[in-house]
XYZ file of C-alpha atoms in Angstrom:
95
model
C 73.805 118.382 -89.162
C 75.378 121.017 -86.924
C 76.488 124.391 -88.208
C 80.243 124.803 -88.689
C 80.407 127.035 -85.590
C 78.933 124.330 -83.333
C 81.193 121.528 -84.598
C 84.335 120.583 -82.691
C 87.541 121.639 -84.480
C 89.955 118.717 -84.851
C 93.697 119.111 -85.324
C 95.793 116.150 -86.509
C 99.497 115.907 -85.657
C 101.237 113.549 -88.067
C 100.225 113.309 -91.725
C 101.412 109.805 -92.593
C 99.134 106.797 -93.083
C 97.315 107.070 -89.742
C 96.981 110.862 -89.735
C 95.759 110.831 -93.343
C 93.063 108.287 -92.477
C 91.945 110.332 -89.462
C 91.761 113.475 -91.633
C 89.774 111.665 -94.336
C 87.371 110.133 -91.791
C 86.821 113.526 -90.188
C 85.991 115.102 -93.549
C 83.695 112.287 -94.736
C 82.353 110.117 -91.925
C 82.424 112.481 -88.938
C 81.496 115.715 -90.699
C 78.263 116.014 -88.710
C 80.097 116.625 -85.431
C 83.661 117.609 -86.354
C 85.451 119.866 -88.756
C 89.083 119.336 -89.760
C 90.711 122.530 -88.502
C 94.447 121.923 -88.796
C 97.184 119.501 -89.838
C 100.825 119.438 -88.747
C 103.779 117.191 -89.524
C 107.518 117.518 -88.964
C 107.739 117.036 -92.733
C 106.220 120.327 -93.927
C 105.776 119.074 -97.505
C 103.777 116.078 -96.256
C 101.503 118.323 -94.181
C 100.993 120.787 -97.052
C 100.288 117.926 -99.467
C 97.599 116.435 -97.245
C 96.111 119.877 -96.564
C 95.852 120.388 -100.324
C 94.197 117.021 -100.890
C 91.723 117.735 -98.077
C 91.171 121.308 -99.368
C 91.846 122.504 -95.825
C 91.075 126.175 -95.392
C 94.242 127.936 -94.224
C 96.528 125.059 -95.241
C 98.742 123.129 -92.866
C 99.820 124.651 -89.567
C 103.445 125.771 -89.626
C 104.023 124.912 -85.960
C 102.551 122.615 -83.355
C 101.518 125.678 -81.330
C 99.597 127.039 -84.337
C 97.750 123.718 -84.687
C 96.803 123.793 -81.003
C 95.458 127.355 -81.294
C 93.246 126.369 -84.269
C 91.837 123.203 -82.622
C 89.409 122.179 -79.895
C 90.734 118.593 -79.948
C 94.228 117.447 -80.976
C 94.916 113.898 -82.162
C 98.546 112.754 -82.225
C 99.146 110.292 -85.043
C 102.851 109.541 -85.130
C 104.968 112.562 -84.181
C 108.622 111.571 -83.806
C 109.732 112.108 -80.220
C 112.993 111.919 -78.351
C 112.408 111.576 -74.629
C 109.761 114.073 -73.613
C 110.639 116.575 -76.366
C 109.048 116.856 -79.791
C 111.478 116.824 -82.678
C 111.205 119.335 -85.480
C 113.364 117.452 -87.997
C 113.980 113.838 -88.860
C 117.640 114.229 -87.924
C 116.554 114.483 -84.294
C 117.011 118.219 -83.736
C 114.536 118.890 -80.933
C 112.854 121.983 -79.547
């Protein structure tokens, strides 16, 4: 098994059913090559809840930019989008 410093850091955007499964697989089945570095969801409570269940060091990322900075690889698993802009709230308010 690789040391934590040589593993690729994975960030997961979207903490619903698909994102949760990716996070779990990373922690259990892919732990030899990857480490779960960051989680982000437009629903902050959902992201924090999954980060707690995964015992993620540093908790959930507060912004998408923060997730990107903490990750070598980013997997998008269901972020709500409107056109080519990412939405920060379910009501469609976009950045």
